[in-house]
Short mmCIF file of C-alpha atoms in Angstrom, two decimals:
data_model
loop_
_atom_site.label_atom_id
_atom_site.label_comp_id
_atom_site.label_asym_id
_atom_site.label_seq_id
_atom_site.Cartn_x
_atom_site.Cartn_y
_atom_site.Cartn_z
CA UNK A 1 13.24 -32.91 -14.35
CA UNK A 2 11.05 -33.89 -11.60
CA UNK A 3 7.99 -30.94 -10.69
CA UNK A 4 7.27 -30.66 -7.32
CA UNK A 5 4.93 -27.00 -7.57
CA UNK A 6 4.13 -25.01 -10.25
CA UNK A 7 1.85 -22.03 -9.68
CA UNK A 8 0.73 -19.76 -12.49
CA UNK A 9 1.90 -16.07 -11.38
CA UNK A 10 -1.30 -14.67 -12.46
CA UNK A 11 -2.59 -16.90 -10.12
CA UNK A 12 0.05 -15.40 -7.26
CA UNK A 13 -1.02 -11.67 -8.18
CA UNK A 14 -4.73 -12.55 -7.51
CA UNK A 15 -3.24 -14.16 -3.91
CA UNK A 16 -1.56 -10.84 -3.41
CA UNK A 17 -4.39 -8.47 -4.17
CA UNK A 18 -7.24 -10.67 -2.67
CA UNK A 19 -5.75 -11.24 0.44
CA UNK A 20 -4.95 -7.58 1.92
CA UNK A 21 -7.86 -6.85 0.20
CA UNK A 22 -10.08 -8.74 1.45
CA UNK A 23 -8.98 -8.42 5.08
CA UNK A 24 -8.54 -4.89 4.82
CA UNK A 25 -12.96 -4.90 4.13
CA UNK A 26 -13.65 -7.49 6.83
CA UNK A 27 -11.69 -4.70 9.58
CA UNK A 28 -13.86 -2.06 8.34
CA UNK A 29 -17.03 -3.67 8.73
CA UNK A 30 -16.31 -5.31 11.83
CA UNK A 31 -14.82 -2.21 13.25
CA UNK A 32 -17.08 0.06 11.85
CA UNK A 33 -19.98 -2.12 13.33
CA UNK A 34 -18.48 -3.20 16.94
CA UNK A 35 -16.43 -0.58 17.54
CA UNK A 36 -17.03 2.84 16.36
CA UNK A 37 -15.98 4.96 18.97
CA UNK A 38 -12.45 3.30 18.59
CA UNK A 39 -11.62 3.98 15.24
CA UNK A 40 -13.43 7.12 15.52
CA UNK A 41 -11.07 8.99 18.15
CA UNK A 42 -8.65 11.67 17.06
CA UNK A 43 -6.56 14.20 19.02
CA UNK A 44 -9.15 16.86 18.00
CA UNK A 45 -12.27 17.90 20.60
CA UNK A 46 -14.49 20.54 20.91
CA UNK A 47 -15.07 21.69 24.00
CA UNK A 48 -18.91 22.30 24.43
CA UNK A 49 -21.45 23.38 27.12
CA UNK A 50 -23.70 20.79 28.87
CA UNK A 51 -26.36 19.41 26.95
CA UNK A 52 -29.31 17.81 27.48
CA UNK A 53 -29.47 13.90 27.57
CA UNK A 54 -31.75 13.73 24.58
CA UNK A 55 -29.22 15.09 22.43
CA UNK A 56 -26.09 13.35 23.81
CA UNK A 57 -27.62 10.26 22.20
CA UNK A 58 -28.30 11.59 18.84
CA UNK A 59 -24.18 12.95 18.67
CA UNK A 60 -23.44 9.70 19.61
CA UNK A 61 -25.57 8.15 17.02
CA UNK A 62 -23.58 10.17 14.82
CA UNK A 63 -20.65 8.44 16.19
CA UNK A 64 -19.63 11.51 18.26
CA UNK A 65 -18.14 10.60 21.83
CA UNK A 66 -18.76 12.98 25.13
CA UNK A 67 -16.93 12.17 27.83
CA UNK A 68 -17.46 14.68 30.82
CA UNK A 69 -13.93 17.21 31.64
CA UNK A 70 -12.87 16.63 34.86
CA UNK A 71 -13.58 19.46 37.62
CA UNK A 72 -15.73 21.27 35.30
CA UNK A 73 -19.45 21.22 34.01
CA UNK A 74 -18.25 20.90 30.25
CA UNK A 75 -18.38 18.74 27.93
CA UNK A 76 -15.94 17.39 25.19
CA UNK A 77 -16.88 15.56 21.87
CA UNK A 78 -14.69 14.25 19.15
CA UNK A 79 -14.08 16.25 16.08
CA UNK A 80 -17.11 14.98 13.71
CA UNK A 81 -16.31 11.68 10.77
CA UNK A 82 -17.73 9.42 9.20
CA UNK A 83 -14.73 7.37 7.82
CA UNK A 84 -11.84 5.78 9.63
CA UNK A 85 -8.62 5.38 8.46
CA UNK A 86 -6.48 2.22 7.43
CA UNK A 87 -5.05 2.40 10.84
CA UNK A 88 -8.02 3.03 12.67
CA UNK A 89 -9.92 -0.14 11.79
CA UNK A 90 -6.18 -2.40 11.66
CA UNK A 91 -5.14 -1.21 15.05
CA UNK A 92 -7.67 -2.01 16.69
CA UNK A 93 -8.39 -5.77 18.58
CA UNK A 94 -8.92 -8.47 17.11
CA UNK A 95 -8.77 -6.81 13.75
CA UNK A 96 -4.37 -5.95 14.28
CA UNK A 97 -3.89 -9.94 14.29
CA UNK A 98 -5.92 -10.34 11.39
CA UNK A 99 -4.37 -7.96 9.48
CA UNK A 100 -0.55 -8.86 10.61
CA UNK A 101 -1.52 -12.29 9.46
CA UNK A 102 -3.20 -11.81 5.96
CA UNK A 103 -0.08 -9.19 5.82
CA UNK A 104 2.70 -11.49 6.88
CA UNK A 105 1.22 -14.11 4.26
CA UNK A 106 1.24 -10.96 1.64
CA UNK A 107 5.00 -9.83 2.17
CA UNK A 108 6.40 -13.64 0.95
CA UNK A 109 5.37 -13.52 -2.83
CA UNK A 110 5.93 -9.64 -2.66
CA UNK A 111 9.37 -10.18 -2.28
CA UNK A 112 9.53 -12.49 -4.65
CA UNK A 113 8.22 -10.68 -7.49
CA UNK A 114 10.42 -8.35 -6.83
CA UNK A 115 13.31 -10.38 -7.37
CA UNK A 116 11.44 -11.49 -10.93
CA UNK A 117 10.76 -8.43 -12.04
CA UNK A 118 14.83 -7.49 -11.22
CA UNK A 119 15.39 -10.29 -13.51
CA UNK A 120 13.04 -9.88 -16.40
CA UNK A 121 14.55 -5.92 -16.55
CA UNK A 122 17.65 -7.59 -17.02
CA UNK A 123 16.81 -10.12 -19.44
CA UNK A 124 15.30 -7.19 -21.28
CA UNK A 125 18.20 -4.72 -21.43
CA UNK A 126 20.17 -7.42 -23.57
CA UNK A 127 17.60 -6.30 -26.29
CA UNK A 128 18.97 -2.99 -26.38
CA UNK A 129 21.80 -1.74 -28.94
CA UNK A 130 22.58 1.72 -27.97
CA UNK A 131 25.17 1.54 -25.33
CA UNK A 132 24.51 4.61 -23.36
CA UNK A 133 20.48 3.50 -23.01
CA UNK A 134 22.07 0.25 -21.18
CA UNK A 135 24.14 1.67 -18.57
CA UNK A 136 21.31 4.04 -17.73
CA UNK A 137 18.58 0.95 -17.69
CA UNK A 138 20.74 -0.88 -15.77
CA UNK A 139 21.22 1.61 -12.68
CA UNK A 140 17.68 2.39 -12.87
CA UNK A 141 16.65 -1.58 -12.50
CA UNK A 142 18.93 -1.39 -9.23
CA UNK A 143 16.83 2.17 -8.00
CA UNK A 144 13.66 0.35 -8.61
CA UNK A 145 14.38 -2.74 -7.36
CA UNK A 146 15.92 -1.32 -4.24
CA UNK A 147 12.90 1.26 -4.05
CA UNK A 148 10.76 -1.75 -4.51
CA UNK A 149 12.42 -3.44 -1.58
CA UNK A 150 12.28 -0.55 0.89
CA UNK A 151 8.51 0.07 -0.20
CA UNK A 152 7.69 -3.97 1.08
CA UNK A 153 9.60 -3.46 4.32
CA UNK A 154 7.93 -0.27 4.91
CA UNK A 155 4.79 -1.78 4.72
CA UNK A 156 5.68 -4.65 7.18
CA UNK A 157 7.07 -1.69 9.27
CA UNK A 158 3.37 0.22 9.09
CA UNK A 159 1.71 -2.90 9.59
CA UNK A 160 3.46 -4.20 13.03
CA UNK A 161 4.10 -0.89 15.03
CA UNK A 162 0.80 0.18 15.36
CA UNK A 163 -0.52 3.83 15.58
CA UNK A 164 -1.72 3.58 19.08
CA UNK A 165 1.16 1.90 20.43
CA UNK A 166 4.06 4.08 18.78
CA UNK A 167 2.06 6.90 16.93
CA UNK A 168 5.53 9.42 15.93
CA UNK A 169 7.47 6.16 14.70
CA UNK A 170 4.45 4.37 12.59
CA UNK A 171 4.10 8.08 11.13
CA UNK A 172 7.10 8.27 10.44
CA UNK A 173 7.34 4.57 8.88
CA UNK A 174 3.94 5.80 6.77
CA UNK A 175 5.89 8.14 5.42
CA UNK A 176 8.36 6.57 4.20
CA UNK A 177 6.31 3.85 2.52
CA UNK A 178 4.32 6.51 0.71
CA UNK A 179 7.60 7.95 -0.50
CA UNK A 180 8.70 4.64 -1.54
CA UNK A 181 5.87 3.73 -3.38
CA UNK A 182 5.38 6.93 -5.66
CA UNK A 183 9.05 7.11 -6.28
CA UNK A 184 8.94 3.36 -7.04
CA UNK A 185 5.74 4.08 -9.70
CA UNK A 186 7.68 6.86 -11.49
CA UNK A 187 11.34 5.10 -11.46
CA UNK A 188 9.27 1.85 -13.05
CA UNK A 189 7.71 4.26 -15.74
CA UNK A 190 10.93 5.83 -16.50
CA UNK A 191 12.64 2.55 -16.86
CA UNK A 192 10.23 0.61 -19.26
CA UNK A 193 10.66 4.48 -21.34
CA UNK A 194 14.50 2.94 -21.59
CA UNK A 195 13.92 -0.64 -22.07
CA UNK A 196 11.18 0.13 -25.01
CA UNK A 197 12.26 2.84 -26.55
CA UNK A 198 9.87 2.01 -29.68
CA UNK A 199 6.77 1.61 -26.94
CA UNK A 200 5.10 -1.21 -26.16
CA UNK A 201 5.67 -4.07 -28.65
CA UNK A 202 2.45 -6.56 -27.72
CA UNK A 203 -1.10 -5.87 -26.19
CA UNK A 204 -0.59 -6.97 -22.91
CA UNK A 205 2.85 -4.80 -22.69
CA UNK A 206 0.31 -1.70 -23.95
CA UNK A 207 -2.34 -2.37 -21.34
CA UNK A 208 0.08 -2.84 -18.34
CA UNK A 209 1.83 0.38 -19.03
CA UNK A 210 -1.15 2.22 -19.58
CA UNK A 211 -3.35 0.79 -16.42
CA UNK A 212 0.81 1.64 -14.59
CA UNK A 213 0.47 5.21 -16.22
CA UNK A 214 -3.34 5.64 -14.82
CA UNK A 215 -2.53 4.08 -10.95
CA UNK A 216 0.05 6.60 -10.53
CA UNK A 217 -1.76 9.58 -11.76
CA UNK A 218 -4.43 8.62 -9.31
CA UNK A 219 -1.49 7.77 -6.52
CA UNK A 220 -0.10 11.59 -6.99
CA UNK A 221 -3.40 13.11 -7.02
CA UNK A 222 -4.91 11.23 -3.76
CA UNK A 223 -1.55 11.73 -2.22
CA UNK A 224 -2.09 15.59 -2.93
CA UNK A 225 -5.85 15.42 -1.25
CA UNK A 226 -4.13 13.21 1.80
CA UNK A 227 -1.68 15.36 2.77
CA UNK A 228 -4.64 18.81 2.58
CA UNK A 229 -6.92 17.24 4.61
CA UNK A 230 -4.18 15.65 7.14
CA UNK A 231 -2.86 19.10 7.81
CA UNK A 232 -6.28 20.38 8.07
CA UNK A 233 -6.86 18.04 10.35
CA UNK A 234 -3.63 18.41 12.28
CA UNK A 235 -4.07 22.07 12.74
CA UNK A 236 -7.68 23.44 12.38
CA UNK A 237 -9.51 20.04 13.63
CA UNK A 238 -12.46 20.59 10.78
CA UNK A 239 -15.49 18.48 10.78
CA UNK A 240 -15.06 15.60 8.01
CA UNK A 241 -10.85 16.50 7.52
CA UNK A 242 -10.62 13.07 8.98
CA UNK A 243 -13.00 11.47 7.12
CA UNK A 244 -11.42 12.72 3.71
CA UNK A 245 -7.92 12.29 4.66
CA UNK A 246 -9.34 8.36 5.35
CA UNK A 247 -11.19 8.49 1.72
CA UNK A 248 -7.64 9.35 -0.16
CA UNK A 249 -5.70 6.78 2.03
CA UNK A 250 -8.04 4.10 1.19
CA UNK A 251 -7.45 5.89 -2.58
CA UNK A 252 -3.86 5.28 -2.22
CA UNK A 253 -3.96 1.83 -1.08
CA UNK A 254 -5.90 0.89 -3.87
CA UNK A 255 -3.98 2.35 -6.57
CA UNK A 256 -0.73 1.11 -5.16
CA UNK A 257 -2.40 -2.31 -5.32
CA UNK A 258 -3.68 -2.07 -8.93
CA UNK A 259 -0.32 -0.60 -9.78
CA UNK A 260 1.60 -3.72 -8.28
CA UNK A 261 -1.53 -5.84 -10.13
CA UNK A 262 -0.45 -5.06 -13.22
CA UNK A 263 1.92 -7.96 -12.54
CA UNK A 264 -0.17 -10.32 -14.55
CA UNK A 265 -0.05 -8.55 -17.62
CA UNK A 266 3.66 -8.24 -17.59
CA UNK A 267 4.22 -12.07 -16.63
CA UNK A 268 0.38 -13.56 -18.10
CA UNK A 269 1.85 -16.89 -19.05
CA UNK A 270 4.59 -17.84 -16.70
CA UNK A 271 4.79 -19.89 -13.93
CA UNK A 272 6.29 -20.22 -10.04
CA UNK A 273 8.26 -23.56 -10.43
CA UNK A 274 10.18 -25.63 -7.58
CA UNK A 275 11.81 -28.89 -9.33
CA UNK A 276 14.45 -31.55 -8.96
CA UNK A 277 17.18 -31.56 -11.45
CA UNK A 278 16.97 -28.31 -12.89
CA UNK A 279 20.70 -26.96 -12.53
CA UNK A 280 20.75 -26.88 -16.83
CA UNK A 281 17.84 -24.77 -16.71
CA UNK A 282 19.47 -22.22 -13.89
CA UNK A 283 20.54 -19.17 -15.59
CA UNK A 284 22.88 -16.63 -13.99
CA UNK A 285 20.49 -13.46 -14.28
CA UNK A 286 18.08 -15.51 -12.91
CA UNK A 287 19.43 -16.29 -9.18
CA UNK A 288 18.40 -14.04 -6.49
CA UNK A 289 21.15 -12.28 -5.66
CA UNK A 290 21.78 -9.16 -3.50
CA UNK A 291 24.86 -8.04 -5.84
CA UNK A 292 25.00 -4.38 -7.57
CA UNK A 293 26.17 -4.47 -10.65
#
């Protein structure tokens, strides 16, 4: 057996995490700072009467924006927020290429997680003696790894058609990542019910499905506060609706990240190998194939 990379994947969660992470503060800051009237613009304006100079710049100094209505003496200014949301700051220039990138470089080990978790499910479903739990753990590793699969490619789809350049389809791609992704926490939760049917059997198994348990509870109730303030938003244009529809979407991210984290509790001691004559250590559950059972 000759070793040409072996990569703890602990150490290929923390890549994972860090990395969209990490990016994701660097376009706030830098948008926040540069280019606030940007990632501050909605659909929603107030029309208002005109105002005197004085306090034009204090509303912009609250990051308000007047821009004067043509063939009248009015004025309009943006609804008021304070926070912008994940698509604000990442469709925006130069932060879009930063984040497609540090994306792009996120999606490869996403993927292949994936296929390892497929596998360990399977591996784990030989443990089982009831019959009936086996069939029903097996079509549920299939829903969740499929789910899990859609959820990635939904978030590659979010990432590279960007709000301002095709807002009804990257809603509509949102969408269907945030479906993915709670259905994909719950269809995890209910498989690991089949596959331990006693509960956990070691710490680490305990803490990942309780920190699993607590990321989704926080996913459904963010979810809940993002979709009230989006339609309060869409409809009424309040003051701040933005700002706390942003709040719960950065929420959301972060839960979904912490829930896909939990990664190195499940897996805390194996590693990412590429080798030369390893063909007697190749197993058949282990090959990444796109079969149904």
């Amino acid at each position: 057996l000759v070793v040409h990379l072996i990569i703890g994947f602990r150490d290929i969660c923390v890549f994972t995490l860090v990395l969209p992470l990490g990016t994701l503060f660097v376009c706030f800051v830098s948008a926040y700072v540069f280019q606030p009237e940007e990632i501050h613009e909605t659909h929603c304006r107030w029309h208002l009467a005109s105002v005197p100079s004085v306090h034009n710049v204090l509303t912009r100094s609250f990051a308000t924006v007047l821009t004067r209505t043509h063939g009248t003496n009015r004025h309009q200014r943006q609804v008021y927020n304070i926070i912008p949301s994940i698509s604000a700051i990442t469709g925006v220039s130069p932060q879009r290429y930063l984040w497609r990138v540090s994306i792009a470089l996120h999606i490869g080990p996403r993927f292949i997680i994936a296929f390892v978790y497929r596998n360990w499910y399977r591996a784990m479903v030989d443990g089982l003696s009831d019959p009936g739990r086996m069939a029903k753990a097996r079509r549920m590793i299939n829903i969740v790894y499929w789910l899990n699969l859609v959820e990635i490619s939904a978030l590659c789809g979010v990432t590279y058609i960007s709000n301002k350049e095709n807002y009804p389809l990257h809603e509509k791609v949102f969408i269907i990542f945030m479906t993915t992704s709670l259905s994909y926490m719950l269809a995890t939760l209910k498989l690991l019910k089949l596959l331990q049917p006693d509960g956990p059997q070691t710490p680490y198994e305990e803490s990942s499905l309780r920190y699993k348990q607590a990321f989704f509870a926080l996913s459904i109730a963010s979810t809940v506060g993002l979709i009230l303030f989006f339609l309060k938003h869409r409809f009424l244009c309040q003051d701040l609706a933005f700002s706390w529809f942003a709040l719960c979407e950065y929420i959301v991210a972060s839960a979904n990240m912490g829930f896909h984290c939990t990664t190195m509790l499940d897996f805390p001691t194996e590693h990412f190998l590429i080798a030369k004559n390893a063909k007697q250590y190749k197993k058949q559950q282990a090959s990444l194939g796109w079969k149904l059972d």
